[in-house]
Amino acid sequence: MMKQVQAMNLIRGRWHESASGKRFESLNPADTREVIGTAPWSGASDVDAAVRAAREAYPMWKAMSRVKRGELIDNLAQLIKRDLNALSELVTRECGKPINEGRADVVEALHMTQYVAGMARMPHGEIIDSEIAEKDAYILRKPKGVVACITPWNFPVAIPLWTILPSLLEGNTVVFKPSEDTPICGHALAELFVEAGFPPGVFNLVHGPGEDAGDPLVHHPEVDVVVFTGSYDVGRYIIQECAKLHKFAAVEMGGKNAVIVLDDANLDIALHAAILSAFKTSGQRCVSSNRIIIHEKLEPEFTPRFVELAQRINIGNGLREDTFMGPLINEQGVQKYLYHNQKAIEEGAEVLLPGGVLKEGEYQYGHFVAPFVYRMRHRADSFALKEEAFSPHVAIIPVSDIDEAIHVYNDTKYGLAMAVITEDYRKWRYVRDNCEFGVGYVNLPSIGAEVHLPFGGVKGSGNGHPSASALFDAVTHKVAFTVNHSTEIKMAQGLSAKIG
Ligand code: NAD
């Protein structure tokens, strides 16, 4: 067992306990006997101190050269590279995903850091002609102020940096609230921000549960922007609260994604894509697919092969290189999985793999479950086919043509990820143009992100402010700025400037 980490809040460059002195534990979901560490259980007064620190640091930080801010972000990139292995192992121990995925999480964080550091030297405004020859007109981006970054547990290193770094590069200061399921990853990131040399107050960290630490952060009057990634229910609540406070929120939420297999699909690609989409990260990616929507011509051949592959998946501790599927994050995740399975059965699912909780041998101290796979025709009133299960819960849904596939795909409140498997360029174009999604794939799984692409969803999956490279727009105002070079005032639209 490794040494337990005593995580702390980071406020104005100093490490703090919470005002209450209470702490909470972070357990290894593969073996809950292992306490990865403890973190301060923060409340409103801790949040207030962190936000005030961010507010005080804001004028200094936004006045600093953008290139200099980028250099500090480059320092951070060097440190992430140095600590890549240790961070990857921490991700696996704290959130359970296999080490190969833990590494990918950290590599994605590194890519984001490198990308944002590089953006410091890229143009970020526009020069545009005015109607008046003697005027110069510019479009500039200005920071919005203090940004609250509230993040989920499933990418505990990459997602925080997707949101924190564009905010900082643009001159905002940040208060970061990591998930209470992965506070030690949050703490590890904060240590790197300190080592990279960010001035005190520019980056602050407050730990704690959503209701106690996240909620006061959302409501704090000195927070200008809330950037949230997490579940639909919490995201929707945050948008509503921010609207009441006339505060901007950029939210990225869940999905009920699908792999759509059309009648001309290459079956090997379809199978491979479907297995990765359904079971990577044990189905706990926002872009995981709970649904395989497949043409009924291919379904009889596809389904037994899919079930056979799902049965062969290696389930176990993520630290073993040959593990494909680790545990679910916690007991709530297990209960959610069981509830979805039960609902599917009640709704008439034909169960092909019964799944269930694994409790024998190496599984006994972890939150391990097996793939649950069923066949079911689409029902507009289904819970199982329409709500995010966030676990290895997979429906195979036969359809009779491409239009039915598109209808079924769209018939949920979500719109995040869609993968279509076809050899026909006309068909994928038709699917692309008629399915509602933010991240689309052809002949690939529905999972996978690259930091220089926007990442986000529509409908119940997001409010139109994607993360990663697209977040720059959410944390800045576009400002028009016009300069007159004439000795007299001339107005656009022929407006008279004569007085009297
Ligand atoms: P969650 O919504 O339970 O928690 C996310 C964060 O919100 C946590 O830090 C939590 O403490 C905080 N929070 C909870 N209640 C709050 C409140 N009242 N006020 C302020 N903050 C509050 O989500 P989770 O279980 O950590 O993550 C899983 C969910 O995240 C899934 O639905 C998944 O699809 C989604 N997700 C979406 C994306 C995306 O980019 N669209 C990426 C990853 C995960």
Coordinates of C-alpha atoms and ligand atoms in Angstrom, one line a residue:
M1 CA 0.0 0.0 0.0
M2 CA 1.3 3.5 -0.9
K3 CA 1.5 6.4 1.6
Q4 CA -1.7 8.3 2.0
V5 CA -1.8 11.8 0.6
Q6 CA -3.1 14.6 2.8
A7 CA -4.6 16.9 0.2
M8 CA -5.2 20.6 1.1
N9 CA -7.0 23.5 -0.3
L10 CA -4.8 26.0 -2.2
I11 CA -5.7 29.6 -1.5
R12 CA -3.5 32.6 -2.4
G13 CA -0.5 30.3 -2.9
R14 CA -0.7 28.7 0.5
W15 CA -2.0 25.3 1.6
H16 CA -5.0 25.3 4.0
E17 CA -7.3 23.0 5.9
S18 CA -11.0 23.7 5.6
A19 CA -12.5 26.0 8.2
S20 CA -14.4 23.1 9.7
G21 CA -11.3 21.0 10.0
K22 CA -13.3 18.1 8.6
R23 CA -11.8 15.7 6.1
F24 CA -13.1 13.1 3.7
E25 CA -11.4 9.9 2.3
S26 CA -10.7 9.0 -1.2
L27 CA -10.7 5.2 -1.7
N28 CA -9.3 3.0 -4.4
P29 CA -12.5 1.7 -6.2
A30 CA -10.6 -1.5 -7.1
D31 CA -9.8 -2.2 -3.5
T32 CA -11.7 0.0 -1.0
R33 CA -9.4 -1.1 1.8
E34 CA -6.8 1.3 0.3
V35 CA -7.3 4.9 1.3
I36 CA -5.5 6.9 -1.4
G37 CA -5.7 10.0 0.8
T38 CA -7.9 12.5 2.6
A39 CA -9.0 16.0 1.6
P40 CA -10.5 19.0 3.4
W41 CA -14.3 19.0 3.5
S42 CA -14.8 22.7 2.5
G43 CA -17.8 24.9 2.8
A44 CA -18.9 28.4 2.0
S45 CA -16.2 30.2 4.0
D46 CA -13.4 28.3 2.4
V47 CA -15.0 29.0 -1.0
D48 CA -15.3 32.7 -0.1
A49 CA -11.5 32.9 0.8
A50 CA -10.6 31.2 -2.5
V51 CA -12.8 33.4 -4.6
R52 CA -11.5 36.6 -2.9
A53 CA -7.9 35.4 -3.5
A54 CA -8.7 34.9 -7.2
R55 CA -10.5 38.3 -7.4
E56 CA -7.5 40.1 -5.8
A57 CA -5.0 38.4 -8.2
Y58 CA -7.1 39.2 -11.3
P59 CA -5.8 42.8 -12.1
M60 CA -2.2 41.7 -11.9
W61 CA -2.7 38.5 -13.9
K62 CA -4.7 40.1 -16.7
A63 CA -2.1 42.9 -17.0
M64 CA 0.7 40.4 -17.5
S65 CA 1.8 39.7 -21.0
R66 CA -0.1 36.8 -22.6
V67 CA 3.2 35.4 -23.7
K68 CA 4.5 35.4 -20.2
R69 CA 1.3 33.6 -19.0
G70 CA 1.9 31.1 -21.8
E71 CA 5.5 30.5 -20.5
L72 CA 4.1 29.6 -17.0
I73 CA 1.8 27.1 -18.8
D74 CA 4.8 25.8 -20.6
N75 CA 6.5 25.2 -17.2
L76 CA 3.5 23.2 -16.2
A77 CA 3.8 21.1 -19.4
Q78 CA 7.4 20.2 -18.5
L79 CA 6.3 19.1 -15.0
I80 CA 3.4 17.0 -16.3
K81 CA 5.9 15.3 -18.7
R82 CA 8.3 14.7 -15.8
D83 CA 5.6 13.1 -13.6
L84 CA 3.7 11.3 -16.4
N85 CA 4.1 7.8 -14.9
A86 CA 3.4 8.8 -11.3
L87 CA 0.3 10.7 -12.4
S88 CA -0.9 7.9 -14.6
E89 CA -0.7 5.4 -11.7
L90 CA -2.5 7.8 -9.4
V91 CA -5.3 8.2 -11.9
T92 CA -5.7 4.4 -12.1
R93 CA -5.6 4.0 -8.3
E94 CA -8.0 6.8 -7.6
C95 CA -10.6 6.3 -10.3
G96 CA -10.0 2.7 -11.3
K97 CA -9.5 3.0 -15.0
P98 CA -6.9 0.7 -16.5
I99 CA -3.3 2.0 -16.5
N100 CA -3.3 2.4 -20.3
E101 CA -6.3 4.8 -19.9
G102 CA -4.8 6.5 -16.9
R103 CA -1.8 7.2 -19.1
A104 CA -4.0 8.5 -21.9
D105 CA -5.8 10.8 -19.4
V106 CA -2.4 12.4 -18.4
V107 CA -1.2 12.5 -22.0
E108 CA -4.3 14.3 -23.0
A109 CA -3.7 16.8 -20.2
L110 CA -0.1 17.2 -21.4
H111 CA -1.4 17.8 -25.0
M112 CA -3.8 20.5 -23.7
T113 CA -1.0 22.2 -21.8
Q114 CA 1.2 22.2 -24.8
Y115 CA -1.6 23.4 -27.0
V116 CA -2.5 26.3 -24.7
A117 CA 1.1 27.3 -24.2
G118 CA 1.5 27.5 -28.0
M119 CA -1.7 29.5 -28.3
A120 CA 0.0 32.3 -26.3
R121 CA 1.9 33.3 -29.4
M122 CA -1.0 32.9 -31.8
P123 CA -3.2 35.8 -33.0
H124 CA -6.3 36.1 -30.9
G125 CA -8.1 39.2 -32.3
E126 CA -9.0 40.5 -35.7
I127 CA -8.5 43.7 -37.7
I128 CA -11.5 44.6 -39.7
D129 CA -12.3 47.4 -42.1
S130 CA -14.6 50.3 -40.9
E131 CA -17.2 51.9 -43.1
I132 CA -15.2 55.1 -42.6
A133 CA -11.8 55.2 -44.3
E134 CA -10.1 57.1 -41.5
K135 CA -11.2 54.6 -38.8
D136 CA -9.4 51.4 -37.8
A137 CA -11.6 48.7 -36.3
Y138 CA -10.6 45.8 -34.2
I139 CA -12.1 42.8 -32.5
L140 CA -10.3 42.0 -29.3
R141 CA -10.9 39.3 -26.7
K142 CA -10.9 40.3 -23.0
P143 CA -11.0 38.0 -19.9
K144 CA -14.2 37.8 -18.0
G145 CA -12.8 37.8 -14.4
V146 CA -12.9 34.9 -11.9
V147 CA -13.7 31.5 -13.4
A148 CA -15.0 28.6 -11.3
C149 CA -13.9 25.2 -12.8
I150 CA -16.1 22.3 -11.5
T151 CA -15.1 18.9 -12.8
P152 CA -16.1 15.3 -12.8
W153 CA -14.1 12.3 -11.6
N154 CA -13.8 10.3 -14.9
F155 CA -11.0 12.3 -16.4
P156 CA -9.5 13.7 -13.2
V157 CA -6.4 15.2 -14.9
A158 CA -7.4 16.0 -18.5
I159 CA -10.8 17.7 -17.9
P160 CA -9.6 20.1 -15.3
L161 CA -6.9 21.3 -17.6
W162 CA -9.3 21.6 -20.6
T163 CA -11.1 24.2 -18.6
I164 CA -8.5 25.8 -16.3
L165 CA -5.8 26.5 -18.9
P166 CA -7.8 28.4 -21.5
S167 CA -9.2 30.4 -18.6
L168 CA -5.8 31.3 -17.3
L169 CA -4.2 32.0 -20.7
E170 CA -6.9 34.6 -21.5
G171 CA -6.1 36.4 -18.2
N172 CA -8.9 35.1 -16.0
T173 CA -8.1 33.8 -12.5
V174 CA -9.4 30.4 -11.4
V175 CA -11.0 28.6 -8.5
F176 CA -10.9 24.8 -9.2
K177 CA -13.3 22.4 -7.4
P178 CA -12.3 18.8 -8.4
S179 CA -14.7 15.9 -7.9
E180 CA -14.9 14.6 -4.4
D181 CA -14.2 11.1 -5.9
T182 CA -10.8 12.2 -7.2
P183 CA -9.4 14.9 -4.8
I184 CA -5.9 13.5 -4.8
C185 CA -5.6 13.9 -8.5
G186 CA -6.8 17.5 -8.0
H187 CA -4.2 18.0 -5.3
A188 CA -1.4 16.6 -7.5
L189 CA -2.3 19.1 -10.2
A190 CA -2.3 22.0 -7.7
E191 CA 1.2 21.0 -6.5
L192 CA 2.3 21.3 -10.1
F193 CA 0.7 24.7 -10.5
V194 CA 2.7 25.9 -7.5
E195 CA 5.9 24.4 -8.7
A196 CA 5.4 25.9 -12.2
G197 CA 5.6 29.4 -10.6
F198 CA 2.0 30.7 -11.0
P199 CA 1.7 33.8 -8.8
P200 CA -0.4 33.3 -5.6
G201 CA -4.1 33.7 -6.1
V202 CA -4.1 33.0 -9.9
F203 CA -5.0 29.3 -9.4
N204 CA -6.9 28.3 -6.3
L205 CA -8.2 24.9 -5.3
V206 CA -11.1 24.1 -2.9
H207 CA -12.0 20.4 -2.2
G208 CA -15.4 19.1 -1.1
P209 CA -18.7 17.7 -2.1
G210 CA -20.9 19.4 -4.6
E211 CA -23.5 20.7 -2.2
D212 CA -21.1 22.0 0.3
A213 CA -18.2 23.4 -1.8
G214 CA -19.6 23.5 -5.4
D215 CA -22.9 25.1 -4.7
P216 CA -21.4 28.2 -2.8
L217 CA -18.9 28.5 -5.6
V218 CA -21.6 28.7 -8.2
H219 CA -23.5 31.3 -6.2
H220 CA -20.6 33.4 -5.1
P221 CA -21.2 37.0 -6.4
E222 CA -17.5 37.4 -7.3
V223 CA -17.5 34.4 -9.6
D224 CA -18.1 35.7 -13.2
V225 CA -18.1 32.4 -15.1
V226 CA -18.9 28.8 -14.1
V227 CA -17.4 26.1 -16.3
F228 CA -18.9 22.8 -15.4
T229 CA -18.4 19.3 -16.6
G230 CA -20.6 16.5 -15.1
S231 CA -24.0 15.0 -15.0
Y232 CA -27.2 16.4 -16.6
D233 CA -29.0 17.0 -13.4
V234 CA -26.2 19.1 -11.8
G235 CA -25.4 20.9 -15.0
R236 CA -29.1 21.9 -15.6
Y237 CA -29.3 23.1 -12.0
I238 CA -26.1 25.2 -12.4
I239 CA -27.4 26.8 -15.7
Q240 CA -30.7 27.8 -13.9
E241 CA -28.9 29.2 -10.9
C242 CA -26.4 31.1 -13.0
A243 CA -29.3 32.6 -15.1
K244 CA -31.0 33.9 -11.9
L245 CA -27.7 35.6 -10.9
H246 CA -27.0 36.9 -14.4
K247 CA -23.8 34.9 -14.5
F248 CA -22.4 33.0 -17.5
A249 CA -22.3 29.2 -17.3
A250 CA -20.6 26.8 -19.8
V251 CA -21.8 23.3 -19.1
E252 CA -20.9 19.9 -20.6
M253 CA -23.1 17.1 -19.4
G254 CA -23.9 13.4 -20.0
G255 CA -24.9 11.5 -23.1
K256 CA -26.9 8.5 -24.3
N257 CA -24.5 7.9 -27.2
A258 CA -24.8 5.2 -29.9
V259 CA -22.9 3.3 -32.5
I260 CA -25.0 3.1 -35.6
V261 CA -24.3 0.1 -37.8
L262 CA -25.7 0.5 -41.3
D263 CA -26.6 -2.4 -43.6
D264 CA -23.4 -2.2 -45.7
A265 CA -21.1 -2.0 -42.6
N266 CA -17.8 -3.9 -42.3
L267 CA -18.8 -6.2 -39.5
D268 CA -15.3 -6.5 -38.0
I269 CA -15.0 -2.7 -37.7
A270 CA -18.6 -2.6 -36.3
L271 CA -17.7 -5.2 -33.6
H272 CA -14.5 -3.6 -32.6
A273 CA -16.0 -0.1 -32.5
A274 CA -19.0 -1.3 -30.5
I275 CA -16.9 -3.1 -27.9
L276 CA -14.6 -0.1 -27.3
S277 CA -17.5 2.3 -27.2
A278 CA -19.5 0.3 -24.7
F279 CA -16.8 -1.0 -22.4
K280 CA -13.8 1.2 -22.3
T281 CA -13.6 2.9 -18.9
S282 CA -16.3 0.4 -17.9
G283 CA -18.8 2.5 -19.9
Q284 CA -18.0 5.5 -17.7
R285 CA -17.1 8.0 -20.4
C286 CA -19.5 10.8 -21.3
V287 CA -19.1 9.5 -24.8
S288 CA -19.6 5.8 -24.0
S289 CA -22.3 4.1 -26.0
N290 CA -25.1 2.4 -24.2
R291 CA -26.8 1.7 -27.5
I292 CA -25.8 -0.2 -30.6
I293 CA -28.4 0.7 -33.3
I294 CA -28.0 -1.9 -36.0
H295 CA -29.7 -2.7 -39.3
E296 CA -31.8 -5.8 -38.8
K297 CA -30.1 -7.5 -41.8
L298 CA -26.7 -7.5 -39.9
E299 CA -28.0 -7.9 -36.4
P300 CA -28.3 -11.8 -36.3
E301 CA -24.7 -12.1 -37.3
F302 CA -23.4 -9.2 -35.2
T303 CA -25.1 -10.0 -31.9
P304 CA -23.6 -13.4 -31.0
R305 CA -20.2 -12.2 -31.9
F306 CA -20.6 -9.1 -29.8
V307 CA -21.8 -11.1 -26.8
E308 CA -18.9 -13.6 -27.2
L309 CA -16.4 -10.7 -27.2
A310 CA -18.0 -9.0 -24.3
Q311 CA -17.8 -12.3 -22.3
R312 CA -14.1 -12.5 -23.0
I313 CA -13.3 -9.0 -21.6
N314 CA -10.6 -9.0 -18.9
I315 CA -12.1 -7.4 -15.8
G316 CA -9.8 -6.5 -12.9
N317 CA -7.4 -4.1 -11.1
G318 CA -6.5 -1.4 -13.6
L319 CA -2.8 -1.5 -12.5
R320 CA -2.5 -4.8 -14.4
E321 CA -1.5 -4.0 -18.1
D322 CA -3.9 -6.7 -19.4
T323 CA -7.0 -5.3 -17.7
F324 CA -9.6 -4.0 -20.2
M325 CA -12.3 -3.0 -17.7
G326 CA -11.7 -1.8 -14.2
P327 CA -14.3 -1.2 -11.5
L328 CA -17.1 1.3 -11.3
I329 CA -16.2 4.4 -9.4
N330 CA -18.3 3.8 -6.2
E331 CA -21.3 2.0 -4.7
Q332 CA -23.6 4.6 -6.2
G333 CA -22.3 3.8 -9.7
V334 CA -23.0 0.1 -9.0
Q335 CA -26.6 0.9 -7.8
K336 CA -27.2 3.0 -10.9
Y337 CA -26.0 0.1 -13.1
L338 CA -28.3 -2.4 -11.3
Y339 CA -31.2 0.0 -11.6
H340 CA -30.8 0.5 -15.3
N341 CA -30.5 -3.3 -15.8
Q342 CA -33.6 -3.9 -13.8
K343 CA -35.5 -1.2 -15.8
A344 CA -34.4 -2.8 -19.1
I345 CA -35.8 -6.2 -17.9
E346 CA -39.1 -4.6 -16.8
E347 CA -39.4 -2.9 -20.2
G348 CA -39.1 -6.2 -22.0
A349 CA -35.4 -6.5 -22.8
E350 CA -34.2 -9.9 -24.1
V351 CA -31.2 -10.4 -21.9
L352 CA -28.2 -11.8 -23.7
L353 CA -25.6 -11.3 -21.0
P354 CA -26.9 -11.0 -17.4
G355 CA -24.0 -9.0 -16.0
G356 CA -24.1 -8.5 -12.3
V357 CA -21.9 -7.5 -9.4
L358 CA -18.6 -9.5 -9.1
K359 CA -17.7 -10.3 -5.5
E360 CA -15.4 -13.4 -5.6
G361 CA -11.6 -13.5 -5.3
E362 CA -9.8 -10.3 -6.4
Y363 CA -13.1 -8.6 -6.9
Q364 CA -14.3 -8.8 -3.3
Y365 CA -13.1 -5.4 -2.1
G366 CA -13.9 -3.4 -5.3
H367 CA -16.9 -2.1 -7.3
F368 CA -16.6 -4.6 -10.1
V369 CA -19.5 -5.4 -12.4
A370 CA -19.7 -7.5 -15.6
P371 CA -21.2 -6.4 -19.0
F372 CA -25.0 -6.4 -19.2
V373 CA -26.1 -6.8 -22.8
Y374 CA -29.7 -7.0 -24.1
R375 CA -31.7 -6.8 -27.4
M376 CA -34.7 -4.6 -27.5
R377 CA -36.7 -2.7 -30.1
H378 CA -36.8 1.0 -29.5
R379 CA -39.6 2.3 -27.3
A380 CA -40.3 6.0 -27.0
D381 CA -41.3 5.6 -23.4
S382 CA -38.3 3.5 -22.3
F383 CA -36.1 4.6 -19.4
A384 CA -33.3 2.1 -20.1
L385 CA -32.9 3.1 -23.8
K386 CA -33.0 6.9 -23.1
E387 CA -31.2 7.6 -19.8
E388 CA -27.4 7.5 -19.3
A389 CA -26.4 4.3 -17.4
F390 CA -22.7 5.3 -17.1
S391 CA -21.7 1.6 -16.8
P392 CA -21.3 -1.5 -19.0
H393 CA -25.0 -1.6 -19.8
V394 CA -25.6 -2.1 -23.5
A395 CA -28.7 -2.3 -25.7
I396 CA -28.6 -3.8 -29.2
I397 CA -31.5 -2.1 -31.0
P398 CA -32.4 -3.5 -34.4
V399 CA -33.8 -1.0 -37.0
S400 CA -35.2 -1.5 -40.5
D401 CA -33.5 1.4 -42.3
I402 CA -31.3 4.5 -42.0
D403 CA -34.2 6.8 -41.2
E404 CA -35.3 4.7 -38.3
A405 CA -31.6 4.5 -37.1
I406 CA -31.5 8.3 -37.1
H407 CA -34.9 8.6 -35.4
V408 CA -33.8 6.2 -32.6
Y409 CA -30.5 8.0 -32.2
N410 CA -32.2 11.3 -31.7
D411 CA -35.0 10.1 -29.5
T412 CA -33.3 10.9 -26.2
K413 CA -32.8 14.2 -24.4
Y414 CA -29.0 14.0 -25.0
G415 CA -26.9 14.9 -28.1
L416 CA -23.2 14.2 -27.4
A417 CA -21.4 11.4 -29.4
M418 CA -22.4 9.4 -32.5
A419 CA -20.4 6.8 -34.4
V420 CA -21.7 5.5 -37.7
I421 CA -20.3 2.3 -39.4
T422 CA -20.7 2.3 -43.1
E423 CA -18.7 1.9 -46.3
D424 CA -21.0 4.4 -48.2
Y425 CA -20.0 8.1 -48.2
R426 CA -23.5 9.1 -49.0
K427 CA -24.9 7.3 -46.0
W428 CA -22.5 8.7 -43.5
R429 CA -23.1 12.2 -44.8
Y430 CA -26.9 11.7 -44.4
V431 CA -26.4 10.4 -40.8
R432 CA -24.0 13.3 -40.0
D433 CA -26.5 15.9 -41.2
N434 CA -29.5 14.4 -39.4
C435 CA -28.3 13.1 -36.1
E436 CA -28.0 15.6 -33.2
F437 CA -24.5 15.4 -31.7
G438 CA -21.4 17.3 -30.8
V439 CA -18.8 14.7 -31.5
G440 CA -19.1 12.4 -34.5
Y441 CA -17.2 9.5 -35.9
V442 CA -17.2 7.3 -39.0
N443 CA -15.9 3.8 -38.8
L444 CA -14.6 4.5 -35.3
P445 CA -15.8 4.0 -31.8
S446 CA -17.9 6.8 -30.2
I447 CA -15.1 7.6 -27.8
G448 CA -11.8 9.5 -28.2
A449 CA -11.0 13.2 -28.1
E450 CA -8.1 15.4 -29.4
V451 CA -7.5 18.6 -27.5
H452 CA -7.3 20.8 -30.6
L453 CA -10.9 19.8 -31.6
P454 CA -13.9 21.2 -29.8
F455 CA -15.5 18.7 -27.4
G456 CA -19.1 19.1 -26.3
G457 CA -22.7 18.3 -27.0
V458 CA -26.1 19.7 -27.8
K459 CA -29.6 19.3 -26.2
G460 CA -29.2 17.9 -22.7
S461 CA -25.5 17.3 -23.3
G462 CA -24.4 20.9 -23.3
N463 CA -25.3 24.5 -23.8
G464 CA -23.2 25.2 -26.8
H465 CA -19.9 26.0 -25.2
P466 CA -17.7 23.1 -25.9
S467 CA -14.5 22.4 -23.9
A468 CA -10.9 21.9 -25.0
S469 CA -9.8 24.2 -27.9
A470 CA -13.3 25.8 -28.0
L471 CA -13.3 27.0 -24.4
F472 CA -11.4 30.2 -25.2
D473 CA -14.7 31.6 -26.5
A474 CA -16.5 30.9 -23.2
V475 CA -14.0 32.6 -21.0
T476 CA -13.6 35.8 -23.0
H477 CA -15.7 38.7 -24.2
K478 CA -15.4 39.7 -27.8
V479 CA -14.9 43.5 -27.7
A480 CA -15.2 45.9 -30.6
F481 CA -12.7 48.8 -30.6
T482 CA -12.7 51.6 -33.1
V483 CA -10.0 54.3 -33.5
N484 CA -10.5 57.5 -35.5
H485 CA -7.5 58.9 -37.4
S486 CA -9.2 61.9 -38.8
T487 CA -9.3 65.4 -37.3
E488 CA -13.1 65.4 -37.5
I489 CA -15.7 63.0 -36.4
K490 CA -17.4 60.9 -39.1
M491 CA -20.1 58.4 -38.3
A492 CA -21.2 55.1 -39.9
Q493 CA -24.5 54.6 -41.7
G494 CA -24.3 58.2 -42.9
L495 CA -25.3 59.4 -39.5
S496 CA -24.8 63.2 -39.2
A497 CA -22.1 64.3 -36.7
K498 CA -23.2 68.0 -37.0
I499 CA -24.1 69.8 -33.8
G500 CA -26.6 72.7 -34.1
Ligands
NAD1 P1 -21.5 15.0 -11.1 O1 -22.5 15.9 -11.8 O2 -22.0 14.2 -10.0 O3 -20.3 15.9 -10.5 C1 -19.6 16.8 -11.3 C2 -19.0 17.9 -10.4 O4 -20.1 18.7 -9.9 C3 -18.3 17.4 -9.1 O5 -17.2 18.1 -8.8 C4 -19.4 17.6 -8.0 O6 -18.9 17.8 -6.7 C5 -20.0 18.9 -8.5 N1 -21.4 19.2 -8.0 C6 -22.3 18.3 -7.7 N2 -23.4 19.0 -7.2 C7 -23.1 20.3 -7.3 C8 -23.9 21.5 -7.0 N3 -25.1 21.5 -6.5 N4 -23.3 22.7 -7.2 C9 -22.0 22.7 -7.8 N5 -21.3 21.6 -8.0 C10 -21.8 20.4 -7.8 O7 -20.8 14.1 -12.2 P2 -19.7 12.9 -12.0 O8 -20.4 11.7 -11.5 O9 -18.5 13.4 -11.3 O10 -19.3 12.7 -13.5 C11 -20.1 11.9 -14.4 C12 -20.9 12.7 -15.3 O11 -20.2 13.6 -16.0 C13 -21.6 11.8 -16.4 O12 -22.9 12.2 -16.6 C14 -20.8 12.1 -17.6 O13 -21.4 11.9 -18.8 C15 -20.4 13.6 -17.4 N6 -19.3 14.0 -18.2 C16 -19.4 14.8 -19.2 C17 -18.4 15.2 -20.0 C18 -18.5 16.1 -21.2 O14 -17.5 16.7 -21.7 N7 -19.7 16.3 -21.7 C19 -17.1 14.7 -19.7 C20 -16.9 13.9 -18.6 C21 -18.0 13.5 -17.9

